[in-house]
Coordinates of C-alpha atoms in Angstrom, one line a residue:
M1 CA -35.3 33.3 -31.3
R2 CA -32.8 30.6 -30.3
P3 CA -34.0 27.0 -30.0
T4 CA -34.5 25.6 -26.4
N5 CA -31.7 23.2 -25.4
D6 CA -33.4 22.1 -22.2
F7 CA -36.1 23.1 -19.8
A8 CA -37.0 22.4 -16.2
L9 CA -40.4 22.6 -14.3
S10 CA -40.5 23.8 -10.7
A11 CA -41.9 21.5 -8.0
D12 CA -45.1 23.6 -7.7
A13 CA -45.5 23.6 -11.5
K14 CA -45.7 27.4 -11.6
Q15 CA -42.5 28.1 -13.4
I16 CA -40.5 26.8 -16.3
V17 CA -36.8 27.7 -16.8
A18 CA -35.8 27.3 -20.4
A19 CA -32.1 26.8 -21.2
S20 CA -31.9 29.1 -24.2
G21 CA -33.2 32.6 -23.8
E22 CA -33.9 35.5 -26.1
S23 CA -31.0 37.5 -24.8
P24 CA -27.4 36.1 -25.0
Y25 CA -25.9 34.1 -22.2
A26 CA -29.1 33.7 -20.1
A27 CA -31.9 31.2 -19.3
T28 CA -35.5 32.3 -19.5
A29 CA -38.0 32.1 -16.6
I30 CA -41.6 31.4 -17.9
N31 CA -44.9 31.6 -16.0
T32 CA -46.8 28.4 -16.6
D33 CA -50.2 30.0 -16.3
D34 CA -49.9 32.2 -19.4
L35 CA -46.4 31.3 -20.7
S36 CA -45.2 34.8 -20.2
R37 CA -41.6 35.7 -19.6
T38 CA -41.0 36.6 -16.0
G39 CA -37.3 37.1 -16.0
G40 CA -33.9 35.5 -16.8
Y41 CA -30.9 34.0 -15.2
P42 CA -27.7 35.5 -16.8
V43 CA -24.6 33.2 -17.1
E44 CA -21.1 34.2 -18.2
A45 CA -19.8 31.5 -20.3
G46 CA -22.3 31.0 -23.2
N47 CA -25.9 30.1 -23.7
P48 CA -27.2 27.5 -21.2
N49 CA -27.4 23.9 -22.5
S50 CA -29.0 22.3 -19.4
A51 CA -31.4 23.3 -16.6
A52 CA -32.7 21.7 -13.4
I53 CA -34.8 23.0 -10.5
A54 CA -34.5 21.7 -6.9
P55 CA -37.5 21.1 -4.7
D56 CA -36.9 24.4 -2.9
G57 CA -36.8 26.3 -6.2
T58 CA -33.0 26.5 -6.5
I59 CA -32.1 26.7 -10.2
A60 CA -29.0 25.0 -11.8
L61 CA -27.8 25.9 -15.2
S62 CA -24.9 24.6 -17.2
T63 CA -23.1 25.9 -20.3
F64 CA -20.8 24.2 -22.8
S65 CA -17.6 26.0 -22.0
W66 CA -14.0 24.6 -22.3
Y67 CA -12.3 27.6 -20.7
D68 CA -14.8 29.0 -18.3
K69 CA -17.3 28.2 -15.5
D70 CA -19.4 25.1 -16.1
I71 CA -22.4 25.2 -13.7
F72 CA -24.3 28.2 -12.2
I73 CA -26.6 28.0 -9.2
F74 CA -29.4 30.6 -8.6
K75 CA -31.9 31.3 -6.0
P76 CA -35.4 32.0 -7.5
G77 CA -35.6 35.4 -9.1
A78 CA -31.9 36.2 -8.4
K79 CA -29.9 38.0 -11.1
T80 CA -26.5 36.6 -10.1
P81 CA -25.5 33.0 -9.2
Y82 CA -24.6 32.3 -5.6
R83 CA -22.5 29.3 -6.5
T84 CA -20.5 28.3 -9.6
Y85 CA -18.4 25.2 -10.4
T86 CA -15.5 24.9 -12.8
Y87 CA -14.0 21.5 -13.5
D88 CA -10.4 20.5 -14.5
L89 CA -9.6 23.8 -16.2
N90 CA -6.1 23.9 -17.7
T91 CA -4.2 25.2 -20.7
S92 CA -5.9 22.6 -23.0
G93 CA -9.4 23.4 -21.7
G94 CA -11.5 21.5 -19.2
D95 CA -14.6 19.4 -18.6
T96 CA -17.8 20.3 -20.4
I97 CA -21.3 19.5 -19.1
A98 CA -23.6 17.6 -21.5
G99 CA -26.8 19.1 -22.8
Q100 CA -29.7 18.0 -20.6
G101 CA -27.0 16.8 -18.3
L102 CA -28.2 18.2 -14.9
T103 CA -30.6 16.7 -12.3
W104 CA -31.3 17.1 -8.6
A105 CA -31.6 14.4 -6.0
P106 CA -35.3 14.2 -4.8
D107 CA -34.4 15.9 -1.5
G108 CA -32.3 18.5 -3.2
S109 CA -29.2 17.5 -1.2
K110 CA -27.1 16.7 -4.3
L111 CA -26.9 18.0 -7.9
F112 CA -25.7 15.4 -10.5
A113 CA -24.0 16.5 -13.7
I114 CA -22.8 14.4 -16.7
A115 CA -19.4 15.8 -17.6
S116 CA -16.9 14.9 -20.3
G117 CA -13.3 15.8 -20.9
N118 CA -9.9 14.3 -21.7
S119 CA -10.3 11.4 -19.3
G120 CA -13.7 10.4 -20.6
T121 CA -17.4 10.8 -19.6
Y122 CA -18.3 10.5 -16.0
L123 CA -20.7 11.7 -13.3
R124 CA -20.1 14.7 -11.2
V125 CA -21.8 14.8 -7.8
L126 CA -22.2 18.3 -6.2
D127 CA -23.1 18.3 -2.5
N128 CA -25.0 21.1 -0.7
A129 CA -25.6 22.9 -4.0
T130 CA -28.9 24.4 -2.6
R131 CA -27.0 25.9 0.3
Y132 CA -24.8 29.0 0.3
P133 CA -21.2 28.1 0.3
V134 CA -19.2 29.0 3.4
K135 CA -15.5 29.6 3.8
A136 CA -14.0 29.0 7.3
S137 CA -10.6 30.3 8.4
V138 CA -8.5 30.1 11.6
S139 CA -5.7 32.5 12.5
A140 CA -3.4 31.3 15.2
P141 CA 0.1 32.4 16.2
A142 CA 2.9 31.0 14.1
K143 CA 4.8 30.0 17.2
A144 CA 3.8 29.4 20.8
T145 CA 5.3 28.1 24.1
R146 CA 4.1 24.8 25.4
G147 CA 2.1 25.1 28.6
K148 CA 1.3 28.8 28.1
K149 CA -2.0 30.2 26.9
L150 CA -2.4 31.2 23.3
S151 CA -5.2 33.1 21.6
A152 CA -6.6 32.5 18.1
T153 CA -9.4 33.9 16.0
G154 CA -11.4 32.7 13.1
K155 CA -14.1 33.7 10.6
L156 CA -16.9 32.3 8.6
T157 CA -17.7 34.1 5.3
S158 CA -20.7 33.7 3.0
D159 CA -22.8 35.7 0.7
K160 CA -25.7 35.2 3.1
S161 CA -25.7 36.2 6.8
F162 CA -25.5 33.4 9.3
P163 CA -28.4 32.4 11.5
A164 CA -28.3 33.7 15.1
G165 CA -26.6 31.3 17.5
S166 CA -24.4 29.6 14.8
T167 CA -21.4 27.8 16.3
V168 CA -18.2 26.2 15.3
T169 CA -16.5 23.2 17.0
I170 CA -12.8 23.7 17.8
T171 CA -10.5 20.7 17.7
R172 CA -6.8 20.5 18.7
T173 CA -4.6 17.8 17.0
D174 CA -1.1 17.2 18.3
I175 CA 1.3 14.4 19.1
D176 CA -0.6 13.3 22.2
S177 CA -4.0 13.5 20.4
P178 CA -3.3 12.5 16.8
K179 CA -7.1 11.9 16.2
G180 CA -8.0 15.3 17.6
K181 CA -9.3 16.5 20.9
S182 CA -12.4 18.7 21.1
L183 CA -12.1 22.1 22.8
G184 CA -15.8 22.7 22.7
T185 CA -17.9 25.1 20.6
K186 CA -17.7 28.8 20.1
T187 CA -20.5 31.1 19.0
V188 CA -20.1 33.0 15.8
S189 CA -20.8 36.7 15.8
S190 CA -23.2 38.4 13.3
S191 CA -20.2 39.2 11.2
G192 CA -19.0 35.6 11.2
T193 CA -16.1 36.0 13.6
F194 CA -15.2 33.8 16.6
S195 CA -12.2 33.4 19.0
F196 CA -10.8 30.9 21.4
T197 CA -7.9 30.3 23.7
D198 CA -5.9 27.2 24.6
V199 CA -3.0 26.0 26.7
P200 CA -1.2 23.5 24.4
P201 CA 0.0 20.6 26.6
A202 CA 2.2 19.1 23.8
G203 CA 4.9 20.6 21.6
G204 CA 5.6 20.2 17.9
N205 CA 3.1 21.1 15.2
V206 CA -0.3 21.7 16.8
T207 CA -3.3 22.1 14.5
Y208 CA -6.5 23.9 15.4
T209 CA -9.5 23.1 13.3
A210 CA -12.8 25.0 13.3
Q211 CA -15.7 22.9 12.0
Y212 CA -19.0 24.6 11.0
G213 CA -21.8 22.0 10.7
G214 CA -23.9 24.1 8.3
A215 CA -27.5 25.1 8.4
A216 CA -30.6 24.9 6.2
T217 CA -29.3 27.9 4.3
H218 CA -25.5 27.3 4.6
A219 CA -23.2 24.5 3.6
P220 CA -20.8 23.0 6.2
A221 CA -17.2 24.2 6.2
S222 CA -13.9 23.8 8.0
G223 CA -10.7 25.8 8.4
K224 CA -7.5 25.2 10.2
D225 CA -4.2 26.7 11.2
T226 CA -1.0 25.1 12.6
V227 CA 1.1 26.4 15.4
A228 CA 4.8 25.4 16.0
V229 CA 4.7 24.8 19.8
S230 CA 8.1 24.8 21.5
R231 CA 9.7 21.6 22.9
T232 CA 12.7 21.1 25.1
A233 CA 15.9 20.6 23.2
T234 CA 17.1 17.0 23.2
S235 CA 20.7 15.8 23.7
L236 CA 21.6 13.0 21.3
T237 CA 25.2 12.0 20.6
L238 CA 27.0 9.3 18.5
N239 CA 30.5 8.1 18.9
H240 CA 33.4 7.4 16.5
N241 CA 32.9 10.3 14.2
G242 CA 36.0 10.8 12.2
S243 CA 37.7 7.6 13.3
L244 CA 39.8 5.5 10.9
Y245 CA 39.8 1.7 11.0
S246 CA 41.6 -1.2 9.4
Y247 CA 39.5 -3.1 6.8
G248 CA 36.9 -5.4 8.4
T249 CA 37.2 -4.0 11.9
D250 CA 34.0 -4.6 13.9
V251 CA 33.1 -1.2 15.4
S252 CA 30.3 -0.6 18.0
F253 CA 28.6 2.7 17.3
T254 CA 26.6 3.9 20.4
A255 CA 24.0 6.6 20.4
H256 CA 23.4 8.3 23.8
L257 CA 20.1 9.9 24.4
G258 CA 19.7 12.5 27.2
S259 CA 16.6 13.0 29.3
T260 CA 13.3 13.1 27.5
Y261 CA 9.6 13.3 28.4
K262 CA 8.2 9.9 27.4
N263 CA 9.8 8.6 24.2
R264 CA 13.0 6.6 24.7
T265 CA 13.2 5.0 21.3
V266 CA 16.1 5.6 18.9
E267 CA 16.6 4.5 15.3
L268 CA 20.1 3.6 14.0
W269 CA 20.8 3.8 10.3
V270 CA 23.9 2.6 8.5
N271 CA 24.9 4.0 5.1
P272 CA 28.1 2.6 3.6
F273 CA 29.7 4.8 0.9
G274 CA 28.9 3.7 -2.6
S275 CA 25.7 3.9 -4.6
D276 CA 25.3 0.1 -4.5
K277 CA 24.8 0.1 -0.7
P278 CA 21.7 2.0 0.4
N279 CA 21.0 3.7 3.7
K280 CA 19.5 1.0 5.9
L281 CA 17.7 1.0 9.2
V282 CA 19.6 -1.6 11.2
K283 CA 18.1 -1.1 14.7
T284 CA 15.2 0.4 16.4
G285 CA 14.8 0.2 20.1
K286 CA 14.6 1.8 23.5
V287 CA 17.8 3.0 25.0
N288 CA 19.1 1.2 28.1
S289 CA 19.1 2.6 31.6
K290 CA 22.3 4.5 30.7
G291 CA 20.5 6.1 27.7
N292 CA 22.5 4.0 25.2
L293 CA 21.7 2.0 22.1
S294 CA 24.4 0.4 20.0
T295 CA 24.9 -1.4 16.7
T296 CA 28.0 -3.1 15.4
V297 CA 29.3 -2.2 11.9
D298 CA 31.8 -4.3 9.9
M299 CA 34.0 -1.5 8.6
T300 CA 34.6 -2.6 5.0
R301 CA 33.9 0.9 3.7
D302 CA 33.7 4.4 4.8
T303 CA 30.3 4.5 6.6
T304 CA 27.9 7.1 7.9
V305 CA 25.8 6.1 10.9
T306 CA 22.8 8.1 11.8
A307 CA 20.9 8.2 15.0
V308 CA 17.3 9.5 14.9
F309 CA 15.1 10.4 17.9
A310 CA 11.5 11.2 16.7
G311 CA 10.7 13.4 19.7
D312 CA 7.7 13.3 21.9
A313 CA 5.1 15.8 23.3
R314 CA 7.7 17.7 25.2
S315 CA 11.1 16.7 23.8
A316 CA 12.2 17.9 20.4
S317 CA 13.3 15.5 17.7
K318 CA 17.0 15.2 17.0
T319 CA 19.2 13.6 14.4
V320 CA 22.9 13.1 14.6
K321 CA 25.5 11.5 12.3
A322 CA 28.9 10.0 12.6
T323 CA 31.1 9.2 9.7
A324 CA 33.9 6.7 10.3
Y325 CA 36.5 5.6 7.7
A326 CA 37.8 2.2 6.6
K327 CA 41.0 1.3 4.9
V328 CA 41.3 -1.3 2.2
K329 CA 43.2 -4.6 2.5
V330 CA 46.4 -4.4 0.5
S331 CA 49.5 -6.6 0.2
T332 CA 52.2 -7.0 -2.5
S333 CA 54.4 -10.0 -3.1
V334 CA 57.7 -9.9 -5.1
S335 CA 58.8 -12.8 -7.4
K336 CA 61.6 -13.7 -9.8
Q337 CA 64.4 -12.8 -7.3
Y338 CA 67.3 -15.2 -7.0
K339 CA 67.7 -14.6 -3.3
T340 CA 66.6 -12.7 -0.2
A341 CA 69.1 -11.1 2.1
K342 CA 69.3 -8.2 4.6
I343 CA 71.0 -4.9 4.1
G344 CA 71.2 -3.7 7.7
S345 CA 68.0 -4.8 9.3
T346 CA 65.9 -4.7 6.1
S347 CA 65.2 -7.7 3.9
Y348 CA 65.8 -7.1 0.2
A349 CA 64.9 -9.2 -2.8
Y350 CA 68.0 -9.6 -5.0
F351 CA 67.6 -9.6 -8.8
H352 CA 70.1 -10.1 -11.7
K353 CA 70.0 -6.9 -13.8
K354 CA 68.6 -8.9 -16.8
T355 CA 65.6 -10.2 -14.7
N356 CA 62.4 -8.2 -14.6
P357 CA 60.8 -8.2 -11.1
V358 CA 57.2 -9.2 -10.9
F359 CA 55.0 -7.4 -8.3
T360 CA 51.6 -9.0 -7.5
T361 CA 49.2 -6.8 -5.6
T362 CA 46.2 -8.0 -3.8
M363 CA 43.6 -5.4 -2.8
T364 CA 40.0 -5.2 -1.7
Y365 CA 38.0 -5.2 -5.0
Y366 CA 35.5 -2.5 -6.0
K367 CA 34.2 -1.9 -9.5
N368 CA 36.7 0.0 -11.7
R369 CA 39.2 0.2 -8.8
S370 CA 42.9 0.8 -9.5
H371 CA 45.9 0.8 -7.3
R372 CA 49.0 3.0 -7.4
L373 CA 52.5 1.6 -7.5
N374 CA 55.2 3.9 -6.2
L375 CA 59.0 3.4 -6.9
E376 CA 61.7 5.0 -4.8
I377 CA 65.5 4.9 -5.0
Y378 CA 68.0 5.3 -2.2
Y379 CA 70.8 7.8 -2.8
Q380 CA 73.3 9.3 -0.4
G381 CA 71.2 8.4 2.7
K382 CA 67.8 9.5 1.4
W383 CA 64.9 7.9 -0.5
Y384 CA 63.9 9.7 -3.7
D385 CA 60.8 9.3 -5.9
A386 CA 61.4 7.2 -9.0
G387 CA 57.9 7.4 -10.5
S388 CA 54.4 6.1 -9.9
Q389 CA 51.6 4.6 -12.0
Y390 CA 48.0 3.3 -11.6
F391 CA 47.1 -0.2 -12.5
K392 CA 43.6 -1.6 -12.7
L393 CA 42.6 -4.5 -10.4
G394 CA 41.1 -7.6 -11.8
T395 CA 37.7 -8.8 -10.5
N396 CA 39.6 -11.1 -8.2
G397 CA 41.3 -8.1 -6.6
K398 CA 44.7 -8.9 -8.0
S399 CA 47.1 -7.0 -10.3
V400 CA 50.4 -8.3 -11.7
V401 CA 52.9 -5.8 -12.8
T402 CA 56.3 -6.6 -14.4
L403 CA 59.0 -3.9 -13.9
T404 CA 60.7 -3.8 -17.4
G405 CA 63.5 -1.6 -18.8
T406 CA 67.2 -1.2 -18.0
H407 CA 68.0 -2.0 -14.4
D408 CA 71.0 -0.2 -12.9
T409 CA 73.0 -2.2 -10.4
G410 CA 74.2 -1.2 -7.0
F411 CA 71.1 0.9 -6.0
R412 CA 68.7 0.1 -3.3
M413 CA 65.1 0.4 -4.4
R414 CA 61.7 -0.1 -3.0
M415 CA 58.0 -0.1 -4.1
R416 CA 54.6 -0.1 -2.5
A417 CA 51.0 -0.4 -3.7
S418 CA 48.4 2.0 -2.4
Y419 CA 44.7 2.9 -2.6
I420 CA 44.2 6.6 -3.1
N421 CA 40.7 7.8 -2.3
G422 CA 39.2 9.5 -5.4
S423 CA 42.3 8.8 -7.6
S424 CA 42.0 5.0 -7.6
G425 CA 38.6 5.2 -9.3
D426 CA 36.2 5.4 -6.4
N427 CA 35.8 7.0 -2.9
V428 CA 34.2 4.3 -0.9
N429 CA 37.3 3.7 1.2
S430 CA 40.0 5.8 2.9
T431 CA 43.5 6.2 1.4
T432 CA 45.6 3.2 2.4
Y433 CA 49.3 2.8 1.9
G434 CA 50.7 -0.7 1.5
A435 CA 54.0 -1.9 3.1
W436 CA 57.3 -1.1 1.2
K437 CA 58.9 -4.0 -0.6
Y438 CA 62.7 -3.6 -1.0
F439 CA 64.8 -5.0 -3.9
Y440 CA 68.3 -4.7 -5.3
F441 CA 69.9 -5.4 -8.7
T442 CA 73.2 -7.1 -9.2
K443 CA 75.2 -8.2 -12.2

């Protein structure tokens, strides 16, 4: 015979439940008059290590089990538990209930359990353990039309039949009623079913909740379902999409909101290209009488502007984006020439062939940015490519390049510095070509 791990005495002192049992995985019921065995309470996960009896006779047993159920609740004389509890079960095990670790609240409303696991030892509080558990569900259409009637059904399920006249309270939660609006009560049939209808006044996600308040024999429960209720499509536009601007141009981006039900508020977000510049909410406000809301952006980078309308009870939400593009500032100066003179209408820097021209480029700086220098030569009435190369900018945005090598005389030449999106080391600006600088070698 196994030793007793724990025992509990019923409120009327007529029964003892011993947490051990002669047969495996069961507690023993004992009559206190003659200490005779009157039955047992089978459990699944091992021999019971704790027992407690509620004032109404409900019996709670626990087992020391890492990978199985922890607590079993029986009605007096029952052979199977009507409730079980399992805590924090995972691949490494779960909570275990301490020996002699169960006790009921004096009114039987709560069961307390001392549990231990990976996170330490703590108190588990189990509400409504003396009442049969109830599951509530609601089944509503996935989609519905605002202002038109919809029908929904629901069901309460439990191992014990519900008292006659049981009801559930139906609540609708939507944009206009974020805290919920009661739709009244519905009677539950003998099989636990109920139904209701509604005409949703607001669109968007509408949630219907059925709340069962419980009874002396049944625990409270609630269930819900969400319906996507249609809303009128909203017109929202944003100007300047695809436009290209010189560096530093102040551009007014304007969102235009069409007709809506109530909400006239729009958000404007500005997101310059580059990971160092986060997307930022720059303006929130109601559109003016023409439906417009504007913000000014200093176009120093390619920039995406986003307009967001959150929607309202009858108007659908809408988000639109416009991406505008910004050039860089770029200029190049030429030095070491011995004179400047025109050939035709174009000014040329003149160099002796033994002098190496120096080209100083100034460009909007960005980390690891390079610029491209292109050389061209004029021959028989046409300009031809004479080579190109990338040069890294200093942190001051400058680059100094000396053109070395043998310089042939008698040829017109030109060069320009450019920023090439993606090839110049980044993509935060749009490709920008600098002005040509013309030069000429003489003896």
